[in-house]
Coordinates of C-alpha atoms in Angstrom, one line a residue:
M1095 CA 37.7 -25.8 -0.5
I1096 CA 36.2 -22.1 -0.3
L1097 CA 38.8 -19.3 -0.4
L1098 CA 38.0 -15.9 1.2
K1099 CA 39.1 -14.4 -2.6
D1100 CA 36.4 -16.8 -4.1
I1101 CA 33.1 -15.2 -2.0
L1102 CA 34.4 -11.7 -2.3
Y1103 CA 34.0 -11.8 -6.1
K1104 CA 32.0 -9.1 -7.4
V1105 CA 32.0 -7.2 -3.9
P1106 CA 32.9 -3.6 -4.1
L1107 CA 36.5 -3.5 -1.9
D1108 CA 37.4 -0.1 0.1
S1109 CA 40.4 -1.9 1.4
V1110 CA 42.1 -5.3 2.3
V1111 CA 44.2 -5.6 5.3
G1112 CA 45.7 -9.6 4.9
N1113 CA 45.4 -12.4 2.8
T1114 CA 42.3 -13.1 0.8
S1115 CA 43.6 -16.8 -0.6
V1116 CA 42.7 -18.2 3.1
A1117 CA 40.6 -20.8 3.1
I1118 CA 37.2 -20.3 5.2
T1119 CA 34.6 -22.5 6.6
N1120 CA 31.5 -20.9 7.3
L1121 CA 29.8 -17.1 6.5
H1122 CA 28.2 -15.3 9.6
F1123 CA 26.7 -11.8 10.4
D1124 CA 25.8 -13.0 14.1
S1125 CA 29.3 -13.3 16.3
R1126 CA 27.4 -15.9 18.9
L1127 CA 27.2 -18.4 15.7
V1128 CA 30.8 -17.7 14.9
A1129 CA 33.7 -21.0 14.5
L1130 CA 37.3 -21.4 13.5
N1131 CA 38.0 -20.6 10.3
D1132 CA 35.0 -18.7 9.9
V1133 CA 34.0 -14.9 8.3
F1134 CA 32.2 -12.2 10.2
V1135 CA 30.4 -10.1 8.4
A1136 CA 30.0 -6.7 10.7
I1137 CA 26.3 -5.3 10.0
R1138 CA 25.0 -2.1 11.1
G1139 CA 21.3 -3.1 12.0
T1140 CA 18.4 -1.3 13.6
Q1141 CA 19.0 -3.0 17.1
S1142 CA 22.5 -3.5 17.2
D1143 CA 25.9 -2.8 15.4
G1144 CA 28.1 -5.9 14.5
H1145 CA 31.1 -3.8 14.2
E1146 CA 30.7 -3.8 18.1
Y1147 CA 31.1 -7.6 17.9
I1148 CA 34.5 -8.0 15.9
I1149 CA 36.5 -8.7 18.9
K1150 CA 34.1 -11.3 20.0
A1151 CA 34.2 -13.1 16.3
V1152 CA 37.8 -13.2 16.3
E1153 CA 38.2 -14.6 19.8
K1154 CA 36.0 -17.3 18.6
G1155 CA 38.0 -18.2 15.6
A1156 CA 37.2 -15.7 12.6
I1157 CA 39.6 -16.1 10.4
A1158 CA 38.1 -13.2 8.1
V1159 CA 36.1 -9.8 9.1
V1160 CA 34.2 -7.8 6.5
C1161 CA 33.3 -4.2 7.9
E1162 CA 32.9 -0.7 6.9
E1163 CA 34.8 0.5 9.6
L1164 CA 38.1 -1.5 10.0
P1165 CA 38.8 -1.9 14.2
E1166 CA 41.2 0.0 16.2
Q1167 CA 43.2 -3.5 17.2
I1168 CA 44.3 -5.4 14.2
I1169 CA 44.9 -9.3 15.1
H1170 CA 48.0 -10.8 12.8
G1171 CA 46.6 -13.7 11.2
V1172 CA 43.2 -12.4 10.7
T1173 CA 42.1 -10.7 7.2
Y1174 CA 40.3 -7.5 7.3
V1175 CA 38.4 -6.3 4.2
K1176 CA 36.8 -2.8 4.6
V1177 CA 33.7 -2.3 2.2
V1178 CA 31.4 0.5 1.6
D1179 CA 28.0 -1.3 2.6
S1180 CA 28.2 -4.7 4.6
A1181 CA 24.8 -5.8 3.9
S1182 CA 25.2 -5.1 0.5
A1183 CA 28.5 -7.4 0.8
L1184 CA 26.6 -9.9 2.9
A1185 CA 24.1 -10.7 0.2
V1186 CA 26.8 -10.9 -2.9
M1187 CA 29.2 -13.0 -0.5
S1188 CA 26.2 -15.3 0.8
A1189 CA 25.3 -16.0 -3.3
N1190 CA 28.9 -16.9 -3.8
Y1191 CA 29.3 -19.2 -1.2
Y1192 CA 26.3 -21.1 -2.1
E1193 CA 27.6 -21.0 -5.7
N1194 CA 25.0 -18.7 -6.9
P1195 CA 21.8 -21.0 -6.6
S1196 CA 19.2 -18.2 -8.1
H1197 CA 20.9 -19.2 -11.5
N1198 CA 20.0 -22.6 -11.4
L1199 CA 16.4 -22.2 -11.1
K1200 CA 13.7 -19.7 -12.2
L1201 CA 13.1 -17.5 -9.0
I1202 CA 10.2 -14.8 -9.0
G1203 CA 9.8 -12.1 -6.6
V1204 CA 6.5 -10.8 -5.4
T1205 CA 6.1 -7.4 -3.9
G1206 CA 3.6 -4.5 -2.6
T1207 CA 1.5 -4.1 0.3
N1208 CA -1.0 -6.7 0.3
G1209 CA -1.4 -10.0 -1.7
K1210 CA 2.2 -11.2 -1.4
T1211 CA 1.5 -14.4 0.4
T1212 CA -1.3 -15.2 -1.3
I1213 CA 0.0 -14.7 -4.8
A1214 CA 3.2 -16.2 -4.0
S1215 CA 1.8 -19.3 -2.2
L1216 CA -1.2 -20.0 -4.9
L1217 CA 1.5 -20.0 -7.5
Y1218 CA 3.4 -22.6 -5.7
Q1219 CA 0.1 -24.5 -5.5
L1220 CA -0.3 -24.0 -9.2
F1221 CA 2.9 -25.2 -10.2
E1222 CA 3.2 -28.2 -8.0
K1223 CA -0.3 -29.3 -9.4
A1224 CA 1.3 -28.9 -13.2
G1225 CA 3.7 -31.1 -12.0
Y1226 CA 7.0 -29.1 -11.5
T1227 CA 9.5 -29.3 -8.4
V1228 CA 8.6 -26.1 -6.8
G1229 CA 10.1 -23.8 -4.0
L1230 CA 8.3 -21.3 -1.8
L1231 CA 9.8 -18.1 0.4
S1232 CA 6.8 -16.7 2.1
T1233 CA 5.4 -15.4 5.2
V1234 CA 4.0 -18.4 6.1
K1235 CA 6.2 -21.1 5.4
I1236 CA 9.5 -21.7 3.5
V1237 CA 8.9 -24.7 1.7
V1238 CA 12.0 -27.0 -0.5
A1239 CA 10.3 -29.4 -2.9
D1240 CA 7.3 -30.9 -0.7
Q1241 CA 9.9 -30.1 2.4
E1242 CA 8.4 -27.4 5.0
F1243 CA 10.4 -25.0 7.3
K1244 CA 9.3 -22.3 9.6
A1245 CA 9.6 -18.6 8.2
T1246 CA 10.7 -16.0 10.8
H1247 CA 10.5 -12.9 8.2
T1248 CA 8.5 -11.9 4.9
T1249 CA 12.0 -12.1 3.5
P1250 CA 14.7 -13.8 5.2
D1251 CA 18.3 -12.6 5.4
S1252 CA 20.1 -12.8 2.4
L1253 CA 22.7 -16.2 3.9
T1254 CA 19.3 -18.0 4.7
I1255 CA 17.9 -17.4 1.5
N1256 CA 20.8 -18.6 -0.1
K1257 CA 20.9 -21.4 1.7
Y1258 CA 17.2 -22.5 1.1
L1259 CA 18.0 -21.7 -2.9
A1260 CA 21.1 -23.9 -2.9
Q1261 CA 18.6 -26.9 -1.1
M1262 CA 16.2 -26.4 -3.9
N1263 CA 19.1 -26.8 -6.4
I1264 CA 19.9 -29.9 -4.7
A1265 CA 16.1 -31.4 -4.7
G1266 CA 15.8 -30.4 -8.8
V1267 CA 13.3 -27.2 -7.7
E1268 CA 12.7 -25.6 -11.6
Y1269 CA 10.7 -22.6 -10.3
C1270 CA 10.4 -20.4 -6.5
F1271 CA 8.1 -18.1 -5.9
M1272 CA 9.4 -15.4 -3.1
E1273 CA 7.5 -12.9 -0.9
V1274 CA 10.1 -9.6 -1.5
S1275 CA 9.3 -7.1 1.5
S1276 CA 10.4 -3.4 1.7
H1277 CA 12.4 -4.1 5.0
G1278 CA 14.0 -7.0 3.0
I1279 CA 15.0 -4.9 -0.3
H1280 CA 16.1 -1.8 1.8
Q1281 CA 18.3 -4.2 3.8
K1282 CA 20.0 -5.4 1.0
R1283 CA 18.7 -8.9 1.3
T1284 CA 17.7 -9.6 -2.2
E1285 CA 21.2 -8.3 -4.0
G1286 CA 23.2 -11.1 -5.6
L1287 CA 19.9 -13.2 -6.7
K1288 CA 18.9 -13.5 -10.2
F1289 CA 15.4 -12.9 -10.6
A1290 CA 13.5 -14.4 -13.7
G1291 CA 10.4 -12.1 -12.6
G1292 CA 8.6 -9.6 -10.7
I1293 CA 5.5 -9.1 -9.7
F1294 CA 3.8 -5.8 -8.3
T1295 CA 0.9 -6.0 -6.5
N1296 CA -0.3 -2.4 -5.1
L1297 CA 0.8 0.2 -2.7
S1298 CA -1.1 1.6 0.3
H1299 CA -0.5 2.9 3.9
D1300 CA 1.9 0.6 5.6
H1301 CA 5.5 0.1 7.2
L1302 CA 5.9 4.3 8.0
D1303 CA 7.3 3.5 10.9
Y1304 CA 10.1 2.3 9.2
H1305 CA 10.4 4.3 5.8
N1306 CA 9.3 7.6 7.2
T1307 CA 7.4 8.6 3.9
F1308 CA 5.3 7.2 1.6
A1309 CA 7.2 8.2 -1.4
E1310 CA 10.4 6.3 0.5
Y1311 CA 8.3 3.5 0.9
R1312 CA 7.0 3.3 -2.9
D1313 CA 10.8 4.1 -4.2
V1314 CA 12.0 0.9 -2.1
K1315 CA 9.6 -1.2 -3.8
K1316 CA 10.7 0.4 -7.3
K1317 CA 14.4 -0.3 -6.6
F1318 CA 13.4 -3.7 -6.9
F1319 CA 12.2 -3.5 -10.6
D1320 CA 14.9 -1.3 -11.4
E1321 CA 17.4 -4.0 -10.3
L1322 CA 15.3 -6.7 -12.7
P1323 CA 18.0 -8.2 -15.6
K1324 CA 16.6 -7.5 -18.9
D1325 CA 15.8 -11.1 -19.7
A1326 CA 13.4 -11.1 -17.0
F1327 CA 9.8 -9.9 -16.6
A1328 CA 8.5 -6.8 -14.6
L1329 CA 4.5 -7.4 -14.4
V1330 CA 2.4 -4.7 -12.7
N1331 CA -1.1 -3.8 -11.6
V1332 CA -2.2 -0.9 -13.0
D1333 CA -5.2 -0.2 -11.6
D1334 CA -2.7 1.0 -8.9
K1335 CA -1.4 4.5 -9.7
N1336 CA 1.8 3.1 -8.4
G1337 CA 1.9 0.5 -11.2
P1338 CA 3.7 2.1 -13.9
I1339 CA 5.8 4.0 -11.8
M1340 CA 7.5 0.7 -10.7
V1341 CA 8.5 0.0 -14.2
Q1342 CA 9.8 3.6 -15.4
N1343 CA 13.5 2.5 -14.7
T1344 CA 13.4 -1.4 -15.5
K1345 CA 15.2 -3.4 -17.9
A1346 CA 13.1 -6.1 -17.8
K1347 CA 10.1 -6.8 -19.9
K1348 CA 7.1 -4.6 -18.9
V1349 CA 3.3 -6.7 -18.5
S1350 CA 0.8 -5.1 -17.4
Y1351 CA -2.4 -6.4 -15.3
A1352 CA -5.8 -4.5 -14.5
L1353 CA -9.4 -5.1 -13.9
K1354 CA -10.4 -1.4 -14.3
T1355 CA -8.0 0.1 -17.2
V1356 CA -6.5 -1.6 -20.3
A1357 CA -3.8 -3.8 -19.9
D1358 CA -1.8 -7.0 -21.1
F1359 CA -4.0 -9.4 -18.7
K1360 CA -7.5 -8.0 -18.2
A1361 CA -10.3 -9.7 -15.7
Q1362 CA -14.0 -9.4 -15.3
I1363 CA -15.7 -10.4 -12.0
L1364 CA -19.2 -12.0 -13.8
E1365 CA -20.1 -13.5 -9.8
N1366 CA -18.8 -13.0 -6.0
Q1367 CA -20.0 -14.9 -3.8
L1368 CA -19.1 -16.4 -0.4
S1369 CA -18.5 -19.8 -2.0
G1370 CA -16.1 -18.1 -4.8
L1371 CA -15.3 -16.1 -8.0
L1372 CA -16.7 -16.2 -11.4
L1373 CA -14.0 -14.4 -13.6
K1374 CA -13.5 -14.0 -17.0
I1375 CA -9.9 -13.8 -17.9
N1376 CA -8.9 -12.4 -21.6
D1377 CA -12.5 -13.9 -22.7
Q1378 CA -12.3 -17.1 -20.9
E1379 CA -14.3 -17.7 -17.8
V1380 CA -12.9 -19.5 -14.7
W1381 CA -14.7 -20.3 -11.2
A1382 CA -12.4 -19.9 -8.3
R1383 CA -12.6 -21.0 -4.7
L1384 CA -11.1 -17.6 -3.7
I1385 CA -13.6 -14.5 -2.7
G1386 CA -13.5 -11.0 -3.3
S1387 CA -12.2 -8.4 -5.4
F1388 CA -8.8 -8.4 -4.3
N1389 CA -8.3 -11.9 -4.8
A1390 CA -9.8 -11.3 -8.5
Y1391 CA -6.1 -9.1 -8.8
N1392 CA -4.3 -12.0 -7.1
L1393 CA -5.6 -14.4 -9.4
L1394 CA -5.0 -12.3 -12.2
A1395 CA -1.6 -11.7 -11.2
I1396 CA -1.1 -15.9 -11.0
Y1397 CA -2.7 -16.4 -14.3
A1398 CA -0.3 -14.0 -16.1
T1399 CA 3.0 -15.1 -14.3
A1400 CA 2.0 -18.6 -15.4
E1401 CA 1.2 -17.7 -18.9
L1402 CA 4.5 -15.5 -19.2
L1403 CA 6.6 -18.9 -17.7
G1404 CA 5.1 -21.2 -20.1
L1405 CA 2.0 -22.9 -19.2
E1406 CA -0.9 -23.1 -22.0
Q1407 CA -3.8 -20.9 -20.9
I1408 CA -6.2 -23.6 -21.1
E1409 CA -4.1 -25.7 -18.1
I1410 CA -3.7 -22.4 -16.4
L1411 CA -7.6 -22.1 -16.1
Q1412 CA -8.4 -25.6 -14.7
L1413 CA -5.2 -25.2 -12.3
L1414 CA -7.0 -21.7 -10.9
S1415 CA -10.3 -23.4 -10.5
Q1416 CA -8.3 -25.9 -8.0
L1417 CA -6.7 -23.7 -6.0
E1418 CA -7.1 -23.6 -2.3
S1419 CA -7.1 -20.5 -0.1
V1420 CA -3.9 -19.6 1.9
S1421 CA -4.1 -20.0 5.8
G1422 CA -5.4 -16.9 7.6
R1423 CA -6.0 -15.3 4.0
F1424 CA -9.8 -15.2 4.0
Q1425 CA -10.0 -18.3 5.6
Y1426 CA -14.0 -19.0 6.6
L1427 CA -15.7 -21.5 8.4
I1428 CA -19.7 -22.0 8.8
S1429 CA -20.6 -23.3 12.2
E1430 CA -23.7 -25.4 12.8
G1431 CA -25.7 -22.6 14.0
N1432 CA -25.3 -21.0 10.7
I1433 CA -22.4 -18.1 11.8
T1434 CA -20.1 -17.5 9.0
A1435 CA -16.4 -16.6 10.5
I1436 CA -14.0 -15.2 8.5
V1437 CA -10.1 -15.2 9.8
D1438 CA -7.9 -12.5 7.8
Y1439 CA -4.3 -11.3 7.7
A1440 CA -5.9 -7.5 7.0
H1441 CA -3.4 -5.2 9.1
T1442 CA -3.4 -2.4 6.9
P1443 CA -6.3 0.3 6.6
D1444 CA -6.5 -1.0 2.8
A1445 CA -6.4 -4.4 3.3
L1446 CA -9.2 -4.2 6.0
K1447 CA -11.2 -1.9 3.8
N1448 CA -11.1 -4.8 1.0
V1449 CA -12.2 -7.2 3.1
L1450 CA -14.8 -5.3 4.8
E1451 CA -16.2 -4.4 1.4
T1452 CA -16.0 -8.0 0.2
I1453 CA -18.0 -9.2 2.8
N1454 CA -20.3 -6.2 2.1
D1455 CA -20.9 -6.9 -1.3
I1456 CA -21.6 -10.5 -0.6
R1457 CA -24.4 -10.7 2.1
T1458 CA -27.7 -9.3 2.0
K1459 CA -27.7 -6.6 4.6
N1460 CA -29.9 -9.0 7.1
E1461 CA -27.5 -10.1 9.0
Q1462 CA -25.1 -8.5 11.2
L1463 CA -21.2 -8.0 10.3
I1464 CA -19.1 -7.8 13.3
T1465 CA -15.6 -7.3 13.5
V1466 CA -13.0 -8.0 16.0
V1467 CA -9.5 -6.0 15.0
G1468 CA -6.6 -4.3 16.5
A1469 CA -3.3 -2.9 15.5
G1470 CA 0.1 -4.3 16.4
G1471 CA 2.4 -2.3 19.0
D1472 CA 5.8 -1.0 18.2
R1473 CA 4.9 -0.3 14.3
D1474 CA 3.3 2.4 12.5
T1475 CA 0.8 4.1 14.6
T1476 CA -0.9 6.8 12.1
K1477 CA -2.5 3.9 10.7
R1478 CA -4.2 3.2 14.0
P1479 CA -7.1 5.7 13.8
K1480 CA -7.5 4.9 10.2
M1481 CA -8.3 1.3 11.0
G1482 CA -11.0 2.7 13.6
H1483 CA -12.8 4.9 11.1
I1484 CA -12.9 1.8 8.4
A1485 CA -13.8 -1.0 10.8
S1486 CA -16.5 0.9 12.8
A1487 CA -17.9 2.5 9.1
L1488 CA -18.1 -0.8 7.5
S1489 CA -19.4 -3.2 10.0
S1490 CA -22.8 -3.4 12.3
K1491 CA -20.8 -4.0 15.6
T1492 CA -16.9 -3.6 15.9
I1493 CA -14.7 -5.1 18.9
F1494 CA -11.4 -3.1 19.1
T1495 CA -8.8 -5.3 21.0
S1496 CA -5.0 -6.1 21.3
D1497 CA -3.0 -7.7 18.1
N1498 CA 0.5 -8.2 18.9
P1499 CA 1.0 -5.3 21.5
R1500 CA 4.9 -6.2 21.7
S1501 CA 6.2 -3.5 24.3
E1502 CA 3.2 -1.2 24.0
D1503 CA 0.0 -1.0 26.5
P1504 CA -2.4 -2.3 24.1
N1505 CA -5.0 -0.1 26.1
T1506 CA -3.1 2.8 24.6
I1507 CA -3.4 1.6 21.0
I1508 CA -7.2 0.6 21.4
E1509 CA -7.1 4.6 22.2
E1510 CA -5.5 5.7 19.1
I1511 CA -7.6 3.1 17.0
E1512 CA -10.8 4.9 18.8
A1513 CA -9.8 8.1 17.8
G1514 CA -10.5 7.6 14.2
V1515 CA -14.2 6.2 14.9
E1516 CA -17.0 9.4 13.6
P1517 CA -19.8 10.1 16.3
Q1518 CA -22.3 8.3 14.2
N1519 CA -20.4 5.0 14.8
F1520 CA -19.7 5.4 18.7
K1521 CA -22.4 2.9 19.6
K1522 CA -21.2 0.7 17.2
I1523 CA -18.2 -0.2 19.2
I1524 CA -16.8 -2.0 22.3
S1525 CA -13.3 -2.3 23.5
I1526 CA -11.7 -5.7 24.9
A1527 CA -8.1 -5.6 25.3
D1528 CA -7.9 -9.2 25.5
R1529 CA -8.1 -10.9 22.2
K1530 CA -9.6 -14.0 23.3
Q1531 CA -12.3 -12.5 25.3
A1532 CA -12.8 -10.5 22.5
I1533 CA -13.1 -13.0 20.0
K1534 CA -15.6 -14.9 22.2
T1535 CA -17.6 -12.0 22.5
A1536 CA -17.8 -11.3 18.9
C1537 CA -19.3 -15.1 18.8
Q1538 CA -21.7 -14.3 21.7
L1539 CA -23.2 -11.3 20.1
A1540 CA -23.9 -13.2 16.4
N1541 CA -26.9 -14.7 15.6
P1542 CA -27.5 -17.3 13.0
H1543 CA -26.5 -16.0 9.4
D1544 CA -24.3 -13.3 11.1
I1545 CA -20.9 -13.2 9.8
I1546 CA -17.6 -12.3 12.2
L1547 CA -14.4 -11.1 11.0
I1548 CA -11.5 -11.6 13.1
A1549 CA -8.7 -9.2 11.3
G1550 CA -5.2 -8.5 12.0
K1551 CA -3.0 -11.8 12.7
G1552 CA -4.3 -14.1 10.0
H1553 CA -2.0 -17.5 10.0
E1554 CA -0.2 -16.4 13.2
T1555 CA -0.1 -18.8 15.9
Y1556 CA 1.3 -16.6 18.5
Q1557 CA 0.6 -13.1 20.2
E1558 CA 3.6 -11.3 21.1
I1559 CA 3.3 -9.2 24.6
K1560 CA 6.2 -7.8 26.4
G1561 CA 8.9 -9.8 24.7
E1562 CA 6.9 -12.8 25.1
R1563 CA 5.5 -15.4 22.7
F1564 CA 2.3 -16.7 23.9
D1565 CA 0.3 -19.7 21.5
F1566 CA -2.6 -18.1 20.3
D1567 CA -4.4 -18.9 17.2
D1568 CA -7.5 -16.9 16.1
Y1569 CA -8.9 -19.8 13.8
K1570 CA -8.9 -22.4 16.3
I1571 CA -10.4 -19.9 19.2
V1572 CA -13.4 -18.9 17.1
E1573 CA -13.7 -22.4 15.8
E1574 CA -13.7 -23.5 19.3
T1575 CA -16.1 -20.8 20.8
L1576 CA -18.7 -21.3 18.3
K1577 CA -18.9 -25.0 18.8
Q1578 CA -19.0 -24.6 22.6
L1579 CA -21.7 -21.8 22.3
E1580 CA -23.8 -24.3 19.9
K1581 CA -23.6 -27.3 22.3

C-alpha cells in the first residue's frame, strides 16, 4: 500500500487541504487516465493547463490533487496539495512512487545539440558487448535489458522515465544511458533522478522557438550539470566554447575531452574514409566503423565515459572498433551502380555543416554531392535560411523539400530556406515540396560514384503533415528508388 504522504517526500509543499495519509493507487498528469483512488497532478503545459481538468479528474475518482492553484470548488474526501511547481513535484513524486529506481543503477545523462543519440546508443552497445545488463532512454528507442519499446520524446515525461527505470531495476540493469534534452531539463522531467555522470557534446543553433535566446538555451543545459551530485562526473567537450561554462558551478568531478585543445581525454584523426575512422585516443590507435570528425568527438566521449565507469583501456578500444552506426545517423548504402546514399538526422545548421564537410573531406571532388534537405514546420524559423546557405554552398546540387511540415505550408518553409542561398549558388538549387519526389529526383540526377545526402529526418519512419502522420522512411525510399533505376 502506497500512502500519499510517502510520495510527497521531499516535495516543497505550500499548503494541504485534507488527509495525506490516504492510500493511493496510481499517479497521473493526464486526467483521461485517472481512475478510482489515483492522484492527479495538474501541470501547466505549452498546449493546455492541467488545472482546467481538476474537476474532471475528481469526477473520475481522483482521491488527491496536486496543483499550483487550489480550485474554487473543494470536494469533501479529496486531498488538495498546493505546490510552487507542479512539474517539479511530479518528477519527485514519480521517483518516490517507483521507489527511486535511479539510485539502484548507474544513470548517465547525455546533453548537447548534436551527438546525444549516437553517444547514448553506442554506450548502450559498448556496455552490452562488455557483458553488462544495460538500459537506454533515447530518441530512437527505449531499451530495458534486451526488450525494446518505442520512444515518443527525446526525454520522456518524469513518470515514464521512472516507470522504465523501475523496470530496469527488476531486469537487473547496471548501467542506463539517457538522452537529456533542453526541453526535458526545462520542464523538470529529470528532477528527482540520481545521475552517476553527465556528458556535454556541443551547443549550436537549435530550439530557439522554445528557448527564445541562445543564452537561455545554454543556461538550461548548464542547469543539468549544476544539479549533478558530487560523486558523479561531468564530462565536457572543451573544443566547444560552452564546455567550460557547463561545469562552472557543478559539484561533480570535472573531466574534459577534445580533439584540438588540451584535455583529460585527447583524440587525433589519423584517417577519415567512407569505410571508417582511424583514431589515436590517448596515444592508442583504434579503427572505428563510424565516419567523420563529429563522430571522432562522439567516440572520444564514449571512450572517456567507459573509462570513468571503470572499464579497462584495452577492452574499451577493442569494443570501440566493433560499434555500428545508429539508425539514421550517417547511415549509408552503396548501390549496384556505385552511387552512395547517406541518410542523416542533421536538422540544425551545425549538424548539416558537419555532415557536408565530412563528405567533402572524404570525396575526391570528381563526383557530385547532391543534398536533399528541408526544415521542420512549427519550429525555430531562424535556422531555415542558414540551412539553405550551408546546403547550397557545400553541395554540387541541392534539392530543397519538406521535412515534417506539421501545420505549416511546405512551400512557405522552402521559400524561407531559399532566402539564405547566395546568388552564385542559385543555379545549384531545385525546390520540390514532395519529399518522396525530391529523393527520387536526387537519384535520377546521380551518376556512378556520386554521393546523395538525405538530411533532416534520419531514423524517423513518418512524415507529419497537417496534424497527421504518414509512413515515410528516407532510407527505404532511396534504397528502393536506386534499385528500380538500376534494374
